[in-house]
PDB file of C-alpha atoms in Angstrom:
ATOM      1  CA  MET A   1     -21.673  -2.763  43.714  1.00  0.00           C
ATOM      2  CA  GLU A   2     -19.075  -4.098  41.207  1.00  0.00           C
ATOM      3  CA  PRO A   3     -16.762  -1.576  39.480  1.00  0.00           C
ATOM      4  CA  SER A   4     -17.307  -1.343  35.733  1.00  0.00           C
ATOM      5  CA  HIS A   5     -14.688  -2.154  33.081  1.00  0.00           C
ATOM      6  CA  LYS A   6     -14.282   1.567  32.315  1.00  0.00           C
ATOM      7  CA  ASP A   7     -13.628   2.343  35.980  1.00  0.00           C
ATOM      8  CA  ALA A   8     -10.948  -0.371  36.097  1.00  0.00           C
ATOM      9  CA  GLU A   9      -9.205   1.127  33.035  1.00  0.00           C
ATOM     10  CA  THR A  10      -9.317   4.609  34.559  1.00  0.00           C
ATOM     11  CA  ALA A  11      -7.933   3.318  37.858  1.00  0.00           C
ATOM     12  CA  ALA A  12      -5.093   1.534  36.034  1.00  0.00           C
ATOM     13  CA  ALA A  13      -4.239   4.718  34.124  1.00  0.00           C
ATOM     14  CA  VAL A  14      -4.184   6.788  37.304  1.00  0.00           C
ATOM     15  CA  ALA A  15      -1.997   4.203  39.042  1.00  0.00           C
ATOM     16  CA  ALA A  16       0.454   4.229  36.128  1.00  0.00           C
ATOM     17  CA  ALA A  17       0.602   8.027  36.233  1.00  0.00           C
ATOM     18  CA  ASP A  18       1.223   7.936  39.975  1.00  0.00           C
ATOM     19  CA  ARG A  19       4.157   5.553  39.492  1.00  0.00           C
ATOM     20  CA  GLY A  20       5.769   8.066  37.161  1.00  0.00           C
ATOM     21  CA  ALA A  21       5.319   6.089  33.935  1.00  0.00           C
ATOM     22  CA  SER A  22       5.546   8.408  30.980  1.00  0.00           C
ATOM     23  CA  SER A  23       5.798   8.155  27.235  1.00  0.00           C
ATOM     24  CA  SER A  24       9.352   9.529  27.346  1.00  0.00           C
ATOM     25  CA  SER A  25      10.830   6.543  29.150  1.00  0.00           C
ATOM     26  CA  GLY A  26      13.367   5.952  26.370  1.00  0.00           C
ATOM     27  CA  VAL A  27      11.636   3.067  24.620  1.00  0.00           C
ATOM     28  CA  VAL A  28      11.613   3.242  20.837  1.00  0.00           C
ATOM     29  CA  VAL A  29       8.940   1.303  19.003  1.00  0.00           C
ATOM     30  CA  GLN A  30       9.238   0.767  15.267  1.00  0.00           C
ATOM     31  CA  VAL A  31       6.273  -0.447  13.247  1.00  0.00           C
ATOM     32  CA  ARG A  32       6.714  -1.959   9.796  1.00  0.00           C
ATOM     33  CA  GLU A  33       3.933  -2.942   7.478  1.00  0.00           C
ATOM     34  CA  LYS A  34       4.222  -6.488   6.195  1.00  0.00           C
ATOM     35  CA  LYS A  35       3.358  -6.483   2.510  1.00  0.00           C
ATOM     36  CA  GLY A  36       2.303  -9.455   0.437  1.00  0.00           C
ATOM     37  CA  PRO A  37       3.984 -10.075  -2.909  1.00  0.00           C
ATOM     38  CA  LEU A  38       1.265  -8.368  -4.972  1.00  0.00           C
ATOM     39  CA  ARG A  39       1.265  -5.253  -2.785  1.00  0.00           C
ATOM     40  CA  ALA A  40       5.069  -5.141  -2.673  1.00  0.00           C
ATOM     41  CA  ALA A  41       5.198  -5.338  -6.483  1.00  0.00           C
ATOM     42  CA  ILE A  42       3.561  -1.913  -6.912  1.00  0.00           C
ATOM     43  CA  PRO A  43       6.238   0.230  -8.567  1.00  0.00           C
ATOM     44  CA  TYR A  44       7.525   3.594  -7.335  1.00  0.00           C
ATOM     45  CA  MET A  45       6.593   5.704 -10.373  1.00  0.00           C
ATOM     46  CA  PRO A  46       6.899   9.407 -11.119  1.00  0.00           C
ATOM     47  CA  PHE A  47       3.962  11.292  -9.601  1.00  0.00           C
ATOM     48  CA  PRO A  48       2.226  12.257 -12.893  1.00  0.00           C
ATOM     49  CA  VAL A  49       2.353   8.645 -14.130  1.00  0.00           C
ATOM     50  CA  ALA A  50       0.880   7.421 -10.829  1.00  0.00           C
ATOM     51  CA  VAL A  51      -1.980   9.938 -11.097  1.00  0.00           C
ATOM     52  CA  ILE A  52      -2.696   8.769 -14.661  1.00  0.00           C
ATOM     53  CA  CYS A  53      -2.731   5.144 -13.454  1.00  0.00           C
ATOM     54  CA  LEU A  54      -5.149   6.086 -10.657  1.00  0.00           C
ATOM     55  CA  PHE A  55      -7.394   7.824 -13.211  1.00  0.00           C
ATOM     56  CA  LEU A  56      -7.291   4.777 -15.498  1.00  0.00           C
ATOM     57  CA  ASN A  57      -7.994   2.394 -12.593  1.00  0.00           C
ATOM     58  CA  THR A  58     -10.955   4.516 -11.524  1.00  0.00           C
ATOM     59  CA  PHE A  59     -12.736   4.321 -14.882  1.00  0.00           C
ATOM     60  CA  VAL A  60     -11.443   1.029 -16.333  1.00  0.00           C
ATOM     61  CA  PRO A  61     -10.581  -1.380 -13.496  1.00  0.00           C
ATOM     62  CA  GLY A  62      -7.152  -2.932 -13.933  1.00  0.00           C
ATOM     63  CA  LEU A  63      -5.999  -0.718 -16.812  1.00  0.00           C
ATOM     64  CA  GLY A  64      -3.823   1.534 -14.620  1.00  0.00           C
ATOM     65  CA  THR A  65      -2.323  -1.508 -12.923  1.00  0.00           C
ATOM     66  CA  PHE A  66      -1.605  -2.990 -16.355  1.00  0.00           C
ATOM     67  CA  VAL A  67       0.154   0.232 -17.422  1.00  0.00           C
ATOM     68  CA  SER A  68       2.128   0.312 -14.165  1.00  0.00           C
ATOM     69  CA  ALA A  69       3.458  -3.175 -14.918  1.00  0.00           C
ATOM     70  CA  PHE A  70       5.311  -1.734 -17.898  1.00  0.00           C
ATOM     71  CA  THR A  71       6.958   0.924 -15.724  1.00  0.00           C
ATOM     72  CA  VAL A  72       8.737  -1.927 -13.949  1.00  0.00           C
ATOM     73  CA  LEU A  73      10.280  -2.894 -17.281  1.00  0.00           C
ATOM     74  CA  CYS A  74      11.341   0.751 -17.694  1.00  0.00           C
ATOM     75  CA  GLY A  75      13.267   0.718 -14.416  1.00  0.00           C
ATOM     76  CA  ALA A  76      10.739   1.654 -11.720  1.00  0.00           C
ATOM     77  CA  ARG A  77      11.758   0.267  -8.313  1.00  0.00           C
ATOM     78  CA  THR A  78       9.557  -1.878  -6.100  1.00  0.00           C
ATOM     79  CA  ASP A  79       9.672  -3.315  -2.589  1.00  0.00           C
ATOM     80  CA  LEU A  80      10.821  -6.635  -4.101  1.00  0.00           C
ATOM     81  CA  PRO A  81      14.483  -5.898  -4.878  1.00  0.00           C
ATOM     82  CA  ASP A  82      15.507  -9.565  -4.683  1.00  0.00           C
ATOM     83  CA  ARG A  83      13.056 -10.640  -7.401  1.00  0.00           C
ATOM     84  CA  HIS A  84      13.810 -10.473 -11.112  1.00  0.00           C
ATOM     85  CA  VAL A  85      12.188  -7.682 -13.123  1.00  0.00           C
ATOM     86  CA  CYS A  86      10.153 -10.143 -15.185  1.00  0.00           C
ATOM     87  CA  CYS A  87       8.730 -11.742 -12.032  1.00  0.00           C
ATOM     88  CA  VAL A  88       7.629  -8.352 -10.702  1.00  0.00           C
ATOM     89  CA  PHE A  89       6.167  -7.497 -14.123  1.00  0.00           C
ATOM     90  CA  TRP A  90       4.068 -10.685 -14.099  1.00  0.00           C
ATOM     91  CA  LEU A  91       2.931 -10.042 -10.513  1.00  0.00           C
ATOM     92  CA  ASN A  92       1.572  -6.673 -11.655  1.00  0.00           C
ATOM     93  CA  ILE A  93      -0.099  -8.285 -14.674  1.00  0.00           C
ATOM     94  CA  ALA A  94      -1.685 -10.834 -12.312  1.00  0.00           C
ATOM     95  CA  ALA A  95      -2.980  -8.021 -10.083  1.00  0.00           C
ATOM     96  CA  ALA A  96      -4.461  -6.302 -13.154  1.00  0.00           C
ATOM     97  CA  LEU A  97      -6.173  -9.518 -14.258  1.00  0.00           C
ATOM     98  CA  ILE A  98      -7.592 -10.066 -10.775  1.00  0.00           C
ATOM     99  CA  GLN A  99      -8.992  -6.526 -10.831  1.00  0.00           C
ATOM    100  CA  ILE A 100     -10.486  -6.957 -14.304  1.00  0.00           C
ATOM    101  CA  LEU A 101     -12.036 -10.366 -13.625  1.00  0.00           C
ATOM    102  CA  THR A 102     -13.549  -9.406 -10.264  1.00  0.00           C
ATOM    103  CA  ALA A 103     -14.801  -6.000 -11.429  1.00  0.00           C
ATOM    104  CA  ILE A 104     -18.093  -7.651 -12.371  1.00  0.00           C
ATOM    105  CA  VAL A 105     -18.948  -8.034  -8.680  1.00  0.00           C
ATOM    106  CA  MET A 106     -17.526  -4.569  -7.762  1.00  0.00           C
ATOM    107  CA  VAL A 107     -14.665  -6.102  -5.741  1.00  0.00           C
ATOM    108  CA  GLY A 108     -12.171  -5.598  -8.563  1.00  0.00           C
ATOM    109  CA  TRP A 109     -13.281  -2.026  -9.157  1.00  0.00           C
ATOM    110  CA  ILE A 110     -12.827  -1.111  -5.497  1.00  0.00           C
ATOM    111  CA  MET A 111      -9.500  -2.969  -5.387  1.00  0.00           C
ATOM    112  CA  SER A 112      -8.433  -1.149  -8.543  1.00  0.00           C
ATOM    113  CA  ILE A 113      -9.174   2.276  -7.044  1.00  0.00           C
ATOM    114  CA  PHE A 114      -7.288   1.437  -3.841  1.00  0.00           C
ATOM    115  CA  TRP A 115      -4.396   0.084  -5.931  1.00  0.00           C
ATOM    116  CA  GLY A 116      -4.265   3.394  -7.786  1.00  0.00           C
ATOM    117  CA  MET A 117      -4.305   5.297  -4.504  1.00  0.00           C
ATOM    118  CA  ASP A 118      -1.363   3.180  -3.303  1.00  0.00           C
ATOM    119  CA  MET A 119       0.494   4.076  -6.504  1.00  0.00           C
ATOM    120  CA  VAL A 120      -0.001   7.788  -5.831  1.00  0.00           C
ATOM    121  CA  ILE A 121       1.060   7.402  -2.182  1.00  0.00           C
ATOM    122  CA  LEU A 122       4.225   5.547  -3.197  1.00  0.00           C
ATOM    123  CA  ALA A 123       4.941   8.185  -5.860  1.00  0.00           C
ATOM    124  CA  SER A 124       4.595  10.947  -3.257  1.00  0.00           C
ATOM    125  CA  TYR A 125       7.105   9.079  -1.049  1.00  0.00           C
ATOM    126  CA  LYS A 126       9.484   9.027  -3.990  1.00  0.00           C
ATOM    127  CA  GLU A 127       8.945  12.744  -4.680  1.00  0.00           C
ATOM    128  CA  GLN A 128       9.587  13.650  -1.027  1.00  0.00           C
ATOM    129  CA  GLY A 129      12.640  11.423  -0.775  1.00  0.00           C
ATOM    130  CA  ILE A 130      11.159   9.215   1.948  1.00  0.00           C
ATOM    131  CA  PRO A 131      12.948   5.828   2.060  1.00  0.00           C
ATOM    132  CA  GLN A 132      11.276   2.874   0.357  1.00  0.00           C
ATOM    133  CA  GLN A 133      11.104   0.605   3.398  1.00  0.00           C
ATOM    134  CA  LEU A 134       8.546   2.216   5.706  1.00  0.00           C
TER     135      LEU A 134
END
């Protein structure tokens, strides 16, 4: 009788435990999310503004993203520090247009809601003082 795949995994785990392998072996693993230019252009806004943008994106796809583009012109930081402010502004306008134009087939509406949720998450990082580069 052949051992199953699950039995092989269990045997490997037991063998590793017998050898003394543990999670505290001194290895540090750092995971960084790679963001595309549109995602990295989402500004770090004050929390109330981010909640308003989420609300707007929920009921009128792309409107909150359009409003957030203007916060970049008002000094909101993004994950694209090497790009000019106007470039980041136009990236946000492009994201808003994509959301508006694809809202007809529900893709833009869903994208718009997730975009608004990202805005709120980034705003909560800013409020808690968590560094920008996660």
